[in-house]
PDB file of C-alpha atoms in Angstrom:
ATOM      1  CA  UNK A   6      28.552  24.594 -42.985  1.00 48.00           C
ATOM      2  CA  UNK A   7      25.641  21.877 -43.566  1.00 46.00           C
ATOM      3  CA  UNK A   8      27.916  18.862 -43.181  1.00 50.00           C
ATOM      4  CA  UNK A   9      29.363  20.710 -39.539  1.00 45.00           C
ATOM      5  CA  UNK A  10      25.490  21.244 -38.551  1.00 46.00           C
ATOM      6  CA  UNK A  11      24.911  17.975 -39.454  1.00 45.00           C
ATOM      7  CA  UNK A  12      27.869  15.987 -37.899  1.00 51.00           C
ATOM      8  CA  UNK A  13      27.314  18.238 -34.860  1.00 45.00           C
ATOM      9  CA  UNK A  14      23.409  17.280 -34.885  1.00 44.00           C
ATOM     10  CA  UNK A  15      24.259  13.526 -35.137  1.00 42.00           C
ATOM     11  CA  UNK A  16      26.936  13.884 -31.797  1.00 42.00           C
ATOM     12  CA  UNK A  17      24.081  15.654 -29.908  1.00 39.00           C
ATOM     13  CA  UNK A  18      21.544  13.011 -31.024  1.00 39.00           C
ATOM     14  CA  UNK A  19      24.163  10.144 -29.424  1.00 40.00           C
ATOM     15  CA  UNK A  20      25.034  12.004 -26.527  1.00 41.00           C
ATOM     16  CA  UNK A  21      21.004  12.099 -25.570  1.00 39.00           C
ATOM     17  CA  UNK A  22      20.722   8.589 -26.041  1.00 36.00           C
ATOM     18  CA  UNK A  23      23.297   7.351 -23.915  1.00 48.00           C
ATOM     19  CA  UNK A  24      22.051   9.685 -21.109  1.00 67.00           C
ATOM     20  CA  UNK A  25      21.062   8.240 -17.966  1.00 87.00           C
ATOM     21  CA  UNK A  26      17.416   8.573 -16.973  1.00 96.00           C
ATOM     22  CA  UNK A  27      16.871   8.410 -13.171  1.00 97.00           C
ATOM     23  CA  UNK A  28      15.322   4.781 -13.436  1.00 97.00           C
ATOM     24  CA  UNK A  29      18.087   4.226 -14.809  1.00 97.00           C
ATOM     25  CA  UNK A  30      20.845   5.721 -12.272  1.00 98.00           C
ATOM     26  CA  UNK A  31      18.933   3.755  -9.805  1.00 98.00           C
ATOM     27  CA  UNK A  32      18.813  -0.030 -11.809  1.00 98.00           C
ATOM     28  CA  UNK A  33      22.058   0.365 -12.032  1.00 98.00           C
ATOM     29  CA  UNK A  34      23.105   1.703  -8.236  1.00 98.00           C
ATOM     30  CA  UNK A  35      20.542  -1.428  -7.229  1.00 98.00           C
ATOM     31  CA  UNK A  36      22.561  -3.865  -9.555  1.00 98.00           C
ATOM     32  CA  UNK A  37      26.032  -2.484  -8.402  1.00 98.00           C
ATOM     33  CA  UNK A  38      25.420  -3.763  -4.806  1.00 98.00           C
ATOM     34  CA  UNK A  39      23.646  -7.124  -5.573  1.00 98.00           C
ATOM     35  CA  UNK A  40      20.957  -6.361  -7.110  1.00 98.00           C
ATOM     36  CA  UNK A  41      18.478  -9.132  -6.572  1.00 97.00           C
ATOM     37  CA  UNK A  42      20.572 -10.815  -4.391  1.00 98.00           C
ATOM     38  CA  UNK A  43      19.025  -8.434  -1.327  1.00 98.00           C
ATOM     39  CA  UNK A  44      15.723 -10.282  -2.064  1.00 96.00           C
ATOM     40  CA  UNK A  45      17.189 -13.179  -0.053  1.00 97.00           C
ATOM     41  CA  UNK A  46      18.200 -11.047   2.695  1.00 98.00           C
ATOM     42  CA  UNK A  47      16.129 -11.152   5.812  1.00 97.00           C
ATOM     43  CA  UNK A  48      18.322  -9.205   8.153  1.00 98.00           C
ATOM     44  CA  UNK A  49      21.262  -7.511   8.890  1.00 98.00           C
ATOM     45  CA  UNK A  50      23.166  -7.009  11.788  1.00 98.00           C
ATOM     46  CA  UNK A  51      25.865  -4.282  12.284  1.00 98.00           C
ATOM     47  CA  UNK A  52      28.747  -4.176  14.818  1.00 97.00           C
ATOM     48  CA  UNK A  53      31.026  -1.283  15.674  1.00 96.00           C
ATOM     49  CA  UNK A  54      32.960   0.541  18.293  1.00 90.00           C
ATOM     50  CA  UNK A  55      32.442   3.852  18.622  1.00 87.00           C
ATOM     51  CA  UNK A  56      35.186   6.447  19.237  1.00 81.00           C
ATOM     52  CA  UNK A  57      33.775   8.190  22.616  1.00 76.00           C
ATOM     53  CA  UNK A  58      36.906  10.085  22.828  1.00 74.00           C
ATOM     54  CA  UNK A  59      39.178  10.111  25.347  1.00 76.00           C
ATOM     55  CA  UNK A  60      40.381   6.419  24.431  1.00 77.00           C
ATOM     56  CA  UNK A  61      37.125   5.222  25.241  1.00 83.00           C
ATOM     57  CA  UNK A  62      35.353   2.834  23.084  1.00 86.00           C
ATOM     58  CA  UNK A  63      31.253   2.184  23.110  1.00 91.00           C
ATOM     59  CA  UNK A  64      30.281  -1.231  20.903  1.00 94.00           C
ATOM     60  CA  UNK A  65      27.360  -0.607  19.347  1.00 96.00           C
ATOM     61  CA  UNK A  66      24.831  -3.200  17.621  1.00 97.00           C
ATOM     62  CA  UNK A  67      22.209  -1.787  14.492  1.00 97.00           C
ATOM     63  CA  UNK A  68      19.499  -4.650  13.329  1.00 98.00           C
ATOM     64  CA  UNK A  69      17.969  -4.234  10.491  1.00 97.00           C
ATOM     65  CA  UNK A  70      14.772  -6.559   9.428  1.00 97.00           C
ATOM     66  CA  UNK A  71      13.277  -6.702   6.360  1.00 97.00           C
ATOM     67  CA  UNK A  72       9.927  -6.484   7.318  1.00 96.00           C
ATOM     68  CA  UNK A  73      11.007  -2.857   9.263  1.00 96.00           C
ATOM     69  CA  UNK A  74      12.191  -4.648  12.814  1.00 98.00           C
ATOM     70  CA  UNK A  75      15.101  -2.323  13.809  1.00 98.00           C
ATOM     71  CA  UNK A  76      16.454  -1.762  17.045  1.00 98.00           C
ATOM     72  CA  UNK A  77      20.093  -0.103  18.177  1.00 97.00           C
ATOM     73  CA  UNK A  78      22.031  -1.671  21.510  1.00 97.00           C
ATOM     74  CA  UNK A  79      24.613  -0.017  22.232  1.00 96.00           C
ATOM     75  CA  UNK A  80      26.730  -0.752  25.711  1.00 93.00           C
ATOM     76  CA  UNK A  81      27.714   1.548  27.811  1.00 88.00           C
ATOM     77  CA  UNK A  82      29.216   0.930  31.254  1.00 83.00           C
ATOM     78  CA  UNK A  83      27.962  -2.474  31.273  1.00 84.00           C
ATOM     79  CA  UNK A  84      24.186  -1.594  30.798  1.00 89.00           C
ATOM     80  CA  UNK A  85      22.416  -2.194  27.407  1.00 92.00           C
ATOM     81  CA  UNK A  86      20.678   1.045  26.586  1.00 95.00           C
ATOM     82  CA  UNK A  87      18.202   0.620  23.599  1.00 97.00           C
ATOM     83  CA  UNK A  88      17.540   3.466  20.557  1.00 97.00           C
ATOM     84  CA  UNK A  89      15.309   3.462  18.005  1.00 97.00           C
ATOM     85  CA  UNK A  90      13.583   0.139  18.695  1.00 98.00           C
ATOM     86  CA  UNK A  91      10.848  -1.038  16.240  1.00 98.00           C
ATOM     87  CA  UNK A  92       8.385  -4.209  16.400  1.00 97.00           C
ATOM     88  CA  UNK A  93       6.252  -3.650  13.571  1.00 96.00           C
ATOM     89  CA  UNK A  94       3.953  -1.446  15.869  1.00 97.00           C
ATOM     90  CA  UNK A  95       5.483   0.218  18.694  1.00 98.00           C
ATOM     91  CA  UNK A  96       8.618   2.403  18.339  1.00 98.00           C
ATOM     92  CA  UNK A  97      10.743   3.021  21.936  1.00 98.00           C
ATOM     93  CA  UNK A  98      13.819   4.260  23.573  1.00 98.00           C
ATOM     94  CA  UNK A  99      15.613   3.758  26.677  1.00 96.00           C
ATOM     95  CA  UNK A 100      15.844   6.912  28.599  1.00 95.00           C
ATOM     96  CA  UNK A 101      19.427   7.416  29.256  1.00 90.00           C
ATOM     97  CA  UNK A 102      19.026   9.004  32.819  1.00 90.00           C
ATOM     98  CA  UNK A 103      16.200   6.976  34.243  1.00 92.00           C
ATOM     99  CA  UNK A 104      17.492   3.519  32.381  1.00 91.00           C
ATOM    100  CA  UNK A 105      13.786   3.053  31.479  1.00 95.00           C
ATOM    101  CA  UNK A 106      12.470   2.290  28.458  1.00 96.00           C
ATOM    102  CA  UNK A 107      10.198   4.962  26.842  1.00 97.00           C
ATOM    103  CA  UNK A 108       7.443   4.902  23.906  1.00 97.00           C
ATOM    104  CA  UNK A 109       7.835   6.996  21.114  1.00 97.00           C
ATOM    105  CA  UNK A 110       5.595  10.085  20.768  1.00 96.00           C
ATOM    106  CA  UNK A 111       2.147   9.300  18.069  1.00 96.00           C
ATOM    107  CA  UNK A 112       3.945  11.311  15.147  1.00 96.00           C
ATOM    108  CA  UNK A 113       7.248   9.440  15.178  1.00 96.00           C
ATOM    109  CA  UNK A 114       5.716   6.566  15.685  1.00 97.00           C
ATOM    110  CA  UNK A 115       3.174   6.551  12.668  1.00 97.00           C
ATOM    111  CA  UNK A 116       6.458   7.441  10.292  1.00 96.00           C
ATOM    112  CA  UNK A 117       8.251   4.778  11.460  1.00 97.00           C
ATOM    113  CA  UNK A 118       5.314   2.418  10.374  1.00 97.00           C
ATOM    114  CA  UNK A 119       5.224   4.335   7.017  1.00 96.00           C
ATOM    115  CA  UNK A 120       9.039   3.865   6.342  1.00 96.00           C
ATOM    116  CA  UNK A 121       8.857  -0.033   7.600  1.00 95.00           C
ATOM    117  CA  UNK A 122       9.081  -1.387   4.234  1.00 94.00           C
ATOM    118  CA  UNK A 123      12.266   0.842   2.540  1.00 97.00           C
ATOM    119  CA  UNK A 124      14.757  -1.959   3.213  1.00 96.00           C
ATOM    120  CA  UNK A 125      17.066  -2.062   2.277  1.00 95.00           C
ATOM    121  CA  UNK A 126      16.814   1.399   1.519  1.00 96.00           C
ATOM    122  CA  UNK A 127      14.104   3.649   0.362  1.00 97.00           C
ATOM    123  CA  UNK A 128      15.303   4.695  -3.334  1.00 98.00           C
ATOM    124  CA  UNK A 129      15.662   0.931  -4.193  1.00 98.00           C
ATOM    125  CA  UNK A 130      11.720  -0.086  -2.781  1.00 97.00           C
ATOM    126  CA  UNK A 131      10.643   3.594  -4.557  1.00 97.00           C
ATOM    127  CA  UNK A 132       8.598   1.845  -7.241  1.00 95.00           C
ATOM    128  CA  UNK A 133       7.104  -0.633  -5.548  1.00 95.00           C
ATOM    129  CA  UNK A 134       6.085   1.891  -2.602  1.00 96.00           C
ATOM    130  CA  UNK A 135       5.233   4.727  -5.457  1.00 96.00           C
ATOM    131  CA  UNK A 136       7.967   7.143  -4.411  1.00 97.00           C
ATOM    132  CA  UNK A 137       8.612   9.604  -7.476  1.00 97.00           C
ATOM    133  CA  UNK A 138      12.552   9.514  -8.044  1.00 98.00           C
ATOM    134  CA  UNK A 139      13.410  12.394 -10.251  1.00 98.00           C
ATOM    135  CA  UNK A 140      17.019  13.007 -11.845  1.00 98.00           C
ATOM    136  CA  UNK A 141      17.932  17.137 -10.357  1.00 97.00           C
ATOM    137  CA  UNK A 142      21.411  16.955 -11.541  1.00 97.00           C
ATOM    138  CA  UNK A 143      24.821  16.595 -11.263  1.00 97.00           C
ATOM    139  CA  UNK A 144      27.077  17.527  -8.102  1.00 97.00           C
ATOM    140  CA  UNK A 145      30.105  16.363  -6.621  1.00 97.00           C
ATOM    141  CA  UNK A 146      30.620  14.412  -3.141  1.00 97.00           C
ATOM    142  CA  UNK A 147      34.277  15.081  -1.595  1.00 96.00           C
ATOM    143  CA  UNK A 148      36.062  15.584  -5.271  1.00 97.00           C
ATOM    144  CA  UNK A 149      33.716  12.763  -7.328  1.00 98.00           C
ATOM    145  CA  UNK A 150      31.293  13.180  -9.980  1.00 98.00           C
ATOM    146  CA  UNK A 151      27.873  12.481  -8.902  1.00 98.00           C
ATOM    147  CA  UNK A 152      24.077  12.208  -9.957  1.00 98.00           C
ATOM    148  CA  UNK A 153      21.582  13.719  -7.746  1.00 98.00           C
ATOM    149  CA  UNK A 154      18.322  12.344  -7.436  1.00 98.00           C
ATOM    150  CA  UNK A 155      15.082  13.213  -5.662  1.00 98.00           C
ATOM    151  CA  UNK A 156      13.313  10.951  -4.379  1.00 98.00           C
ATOM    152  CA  UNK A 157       9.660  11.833  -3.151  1.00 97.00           C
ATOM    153  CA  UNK A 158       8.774   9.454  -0.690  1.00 96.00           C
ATOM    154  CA  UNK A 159       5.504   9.547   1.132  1.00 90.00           C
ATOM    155  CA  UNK A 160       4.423  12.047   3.108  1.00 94.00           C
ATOM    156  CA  UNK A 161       5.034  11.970   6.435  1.00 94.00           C
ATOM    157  CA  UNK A 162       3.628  14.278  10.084  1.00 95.00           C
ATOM    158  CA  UNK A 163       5.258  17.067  11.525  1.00 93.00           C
ATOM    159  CA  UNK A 164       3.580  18.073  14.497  1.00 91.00           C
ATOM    160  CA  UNK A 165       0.498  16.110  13.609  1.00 93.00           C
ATOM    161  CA  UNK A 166       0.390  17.746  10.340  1.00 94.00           C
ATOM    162  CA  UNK A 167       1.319  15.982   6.842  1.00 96.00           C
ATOM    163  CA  UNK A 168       4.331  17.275   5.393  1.00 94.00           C
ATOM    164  CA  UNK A 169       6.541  16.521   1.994  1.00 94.00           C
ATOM    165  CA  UNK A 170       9.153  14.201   2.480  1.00 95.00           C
ATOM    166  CA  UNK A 171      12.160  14.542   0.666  1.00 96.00           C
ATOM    167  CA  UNK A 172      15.275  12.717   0.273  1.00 97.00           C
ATOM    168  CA  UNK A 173      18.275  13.377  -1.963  1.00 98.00           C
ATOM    169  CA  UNK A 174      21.005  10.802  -3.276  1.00 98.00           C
ATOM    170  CA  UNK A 175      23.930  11.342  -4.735  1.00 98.00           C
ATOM    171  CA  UNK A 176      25.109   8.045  -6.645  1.00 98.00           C
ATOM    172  CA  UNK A 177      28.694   7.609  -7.812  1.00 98.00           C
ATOM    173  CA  UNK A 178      28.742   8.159 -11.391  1.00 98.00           C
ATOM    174  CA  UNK A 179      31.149   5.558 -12.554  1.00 97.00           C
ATOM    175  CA  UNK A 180      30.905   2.867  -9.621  1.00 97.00           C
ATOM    176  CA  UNK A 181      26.932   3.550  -9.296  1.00 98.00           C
ATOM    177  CA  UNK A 182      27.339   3.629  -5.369  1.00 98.00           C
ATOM    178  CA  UNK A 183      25.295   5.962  -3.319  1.00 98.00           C
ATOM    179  CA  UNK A 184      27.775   8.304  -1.713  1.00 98.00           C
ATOM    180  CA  UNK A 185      25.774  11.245   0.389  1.00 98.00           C
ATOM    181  CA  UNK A 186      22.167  11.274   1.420  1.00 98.00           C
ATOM    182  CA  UNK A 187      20.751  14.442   2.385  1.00 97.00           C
ATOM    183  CA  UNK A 188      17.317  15.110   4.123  1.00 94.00           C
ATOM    184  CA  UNK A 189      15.715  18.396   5.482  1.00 88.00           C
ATOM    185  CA  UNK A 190      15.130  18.199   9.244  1.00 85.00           C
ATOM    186  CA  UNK A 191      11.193  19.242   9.958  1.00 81.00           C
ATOM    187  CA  UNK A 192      11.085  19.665  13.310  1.00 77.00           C
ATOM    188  CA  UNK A 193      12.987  20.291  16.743  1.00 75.00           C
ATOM    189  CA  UNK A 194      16.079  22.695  17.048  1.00 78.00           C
ATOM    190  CA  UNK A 195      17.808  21.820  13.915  1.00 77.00           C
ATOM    191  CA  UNK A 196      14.621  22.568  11.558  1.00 81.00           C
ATOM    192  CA  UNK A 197      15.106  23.467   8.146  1.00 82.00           C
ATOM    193  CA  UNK A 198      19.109  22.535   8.293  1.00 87.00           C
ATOM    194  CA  UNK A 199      19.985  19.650   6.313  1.00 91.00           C
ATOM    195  CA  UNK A 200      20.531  16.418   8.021  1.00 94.00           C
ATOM    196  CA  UNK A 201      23.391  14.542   5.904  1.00 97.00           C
ATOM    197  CA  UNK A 202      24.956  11.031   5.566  1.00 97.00           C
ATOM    198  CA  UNK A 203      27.462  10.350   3.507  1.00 98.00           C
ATOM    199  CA  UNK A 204      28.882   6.441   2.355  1.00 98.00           C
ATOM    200  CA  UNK A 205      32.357   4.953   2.134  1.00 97.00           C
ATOM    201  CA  UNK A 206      34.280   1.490   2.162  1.00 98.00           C
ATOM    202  CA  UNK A 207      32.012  -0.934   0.162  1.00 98.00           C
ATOM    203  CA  UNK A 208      32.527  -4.526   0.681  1.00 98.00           C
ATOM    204  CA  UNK A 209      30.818  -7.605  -0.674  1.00 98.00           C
ATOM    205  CA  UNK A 210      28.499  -9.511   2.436  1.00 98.00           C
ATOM    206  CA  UNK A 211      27.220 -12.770   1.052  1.00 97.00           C
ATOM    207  CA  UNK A 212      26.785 -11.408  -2.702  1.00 97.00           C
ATOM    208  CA  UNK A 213      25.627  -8.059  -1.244  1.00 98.00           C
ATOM    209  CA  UNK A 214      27.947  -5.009  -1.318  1.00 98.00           C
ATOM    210  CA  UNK A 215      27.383  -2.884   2.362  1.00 98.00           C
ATOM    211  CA  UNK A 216      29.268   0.197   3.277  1.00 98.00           C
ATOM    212  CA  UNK A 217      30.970  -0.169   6.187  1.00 98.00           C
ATOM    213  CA  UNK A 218      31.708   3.509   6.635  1.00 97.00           C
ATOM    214  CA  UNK A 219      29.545   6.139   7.847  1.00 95.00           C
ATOM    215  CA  UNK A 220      29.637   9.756   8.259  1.00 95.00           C
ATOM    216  CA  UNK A 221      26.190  11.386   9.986  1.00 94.00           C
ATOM    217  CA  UNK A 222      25.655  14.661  10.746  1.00 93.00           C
ATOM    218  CA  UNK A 223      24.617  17.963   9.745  1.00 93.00           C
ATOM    219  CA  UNK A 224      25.560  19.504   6.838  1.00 91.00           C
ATOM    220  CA  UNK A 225      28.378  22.270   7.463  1.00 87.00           C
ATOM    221  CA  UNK A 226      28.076  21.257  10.918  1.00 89.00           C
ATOM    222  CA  UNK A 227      28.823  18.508  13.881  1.00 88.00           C
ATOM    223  CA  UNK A 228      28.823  14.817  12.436  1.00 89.00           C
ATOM    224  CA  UNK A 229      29.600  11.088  13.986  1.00 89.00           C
ATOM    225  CA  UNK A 230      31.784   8.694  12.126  1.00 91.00           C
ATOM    226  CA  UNK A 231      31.122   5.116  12.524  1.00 93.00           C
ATOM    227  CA  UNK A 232      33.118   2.249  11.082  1.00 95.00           C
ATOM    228  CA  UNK A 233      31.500  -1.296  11.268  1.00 97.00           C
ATOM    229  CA  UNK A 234      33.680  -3.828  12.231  1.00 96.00           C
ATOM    230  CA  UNK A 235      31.546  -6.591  11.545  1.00 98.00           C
ATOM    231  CA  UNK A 236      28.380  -6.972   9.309  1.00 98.00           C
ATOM    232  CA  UNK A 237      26.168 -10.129   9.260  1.00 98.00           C
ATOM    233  CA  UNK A 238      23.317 -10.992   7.279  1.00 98.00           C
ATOM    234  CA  UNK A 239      20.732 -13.455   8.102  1.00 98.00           C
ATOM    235  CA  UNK A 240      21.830 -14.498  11.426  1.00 97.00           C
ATOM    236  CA  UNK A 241      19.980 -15.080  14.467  1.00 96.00           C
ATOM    237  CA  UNK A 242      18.305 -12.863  16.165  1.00 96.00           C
ATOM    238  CA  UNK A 243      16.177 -12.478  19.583  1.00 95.00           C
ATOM    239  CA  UNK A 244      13.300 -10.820  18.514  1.00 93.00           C
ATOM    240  CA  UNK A 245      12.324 -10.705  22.235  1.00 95.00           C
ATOM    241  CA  UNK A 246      14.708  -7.760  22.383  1.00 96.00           C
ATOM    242  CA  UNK A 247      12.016  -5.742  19.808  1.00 97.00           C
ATOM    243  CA  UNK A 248       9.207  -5.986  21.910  1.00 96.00           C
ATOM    244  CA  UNK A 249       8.695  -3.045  25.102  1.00 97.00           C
ATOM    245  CA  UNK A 250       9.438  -4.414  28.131  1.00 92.00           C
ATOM    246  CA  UNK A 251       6.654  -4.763  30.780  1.00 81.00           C
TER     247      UNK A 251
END
């Protein structure tokens, strides 16, 4: 009985070291799609054609800056109609009756500025932003073994109030690739439901491994599937197309 508590002490004692910690989980999700290899990325831009249904096909076009620049084009009908635009300062929309272009509201705004510097995504820029990334548990994404993680990023307003900010990632356990992000929605009609994006189709950009599937949605409810067709990485860019037009 003393050599069985002690052979079964020493397996315990190995198992616990070769446990991942969540710094861990994410050196090794950061490593499994470049790595430091992103440092040299200044921007990414994203091309796709979105089912509309009906045969119909909308391109779309999502930049992505490293310094937080972001805008989404997407054509419809002929006419450019602008989401989500970001220049560092000011965050606007095109209104999709009126065609005119429309500034964010102060709240939205002022998160936008706080999230300007998560590229190229906020669990790999937690420490040097000072998010807390804690290691929950273990779940599984569509039939494969994941870690989930917490990550506690800065707070962010809710109706001019500050609120907690949470975001939870569910890395691949034996590829390290971040499968499913889920984040609680704090405000409008969907509050408190879980707002959920899950990952597919890897492939290596310019040293850089990009997923150029997406699922968006809400959880247990209505979602959007977009597949990229084409995904560049430090190309040119207008950055006229940032600013709000006059």
């Amino acid at each position: 009985m003393k050599h069985l508590f002690i052979s079964f002490a020493l397996l315990l004692t190995s198992a616990l070291s070769h446990a991942q910690t969540a710094d861990e989980i994410v050196k090794n999700a950061y490593s499994a799609v470049g790595g430091d290899k992103w440092n040299t990325v200044q921007n990414m831009k994203m091309s796709a054609n979105v089912d509309a249904g009906g045969g119909m096909k909308i391109p779309i076009e999502v930049v992505s800056m490293n310094d937080g620049k972001t805008y989404t084009k997407i054509n419809f009908q002929g006419q450019n109609i602008f989401q989500n635009v970001f220049d560092g300062t000011t965050l606007w929309s095109t209104n999709f009756m009126t065609q005119k272009a429309e500034k964010a509201e102060k709240d939205e705004t002022e998160n936008m500025k706080r999230s300007a510097k998560e590229f190229p995504n906020a669990l790999f820029s937690a420490a040097k932003l000072g998010y807390k990334v804690e290691l929950v548990g273990e779940e599984k994404v569509d039939g494969v073994d994941c870690f989930k993680l917490k990550l506690d990023k800065k707070t962010h307003l809710v109706e001019g109030k500050e609120e907690a900010n949470i975001e939870y990632y569910y890395v691949d356990k034996e590829s390290f690739a971040i499968l499913m992000v889920e984040s609680e929605m704090t405000s409008g009609e969907m509050k408190g439901k879980l707002a959920q994006t899950k990952y597919s189709d890897y492939q290596e950009v310019n040293g850089v491994y990009i997923a150029y599937s997406m699922i968006s949605g809400v959880k247990d409810g209505a979602s959007q599937t977009i597949t990229f067709d084409k995904i560049e990485l430090n190309t040119s860019i207008d950055t006229k197309l940032f600013k709000f037009p006059k």
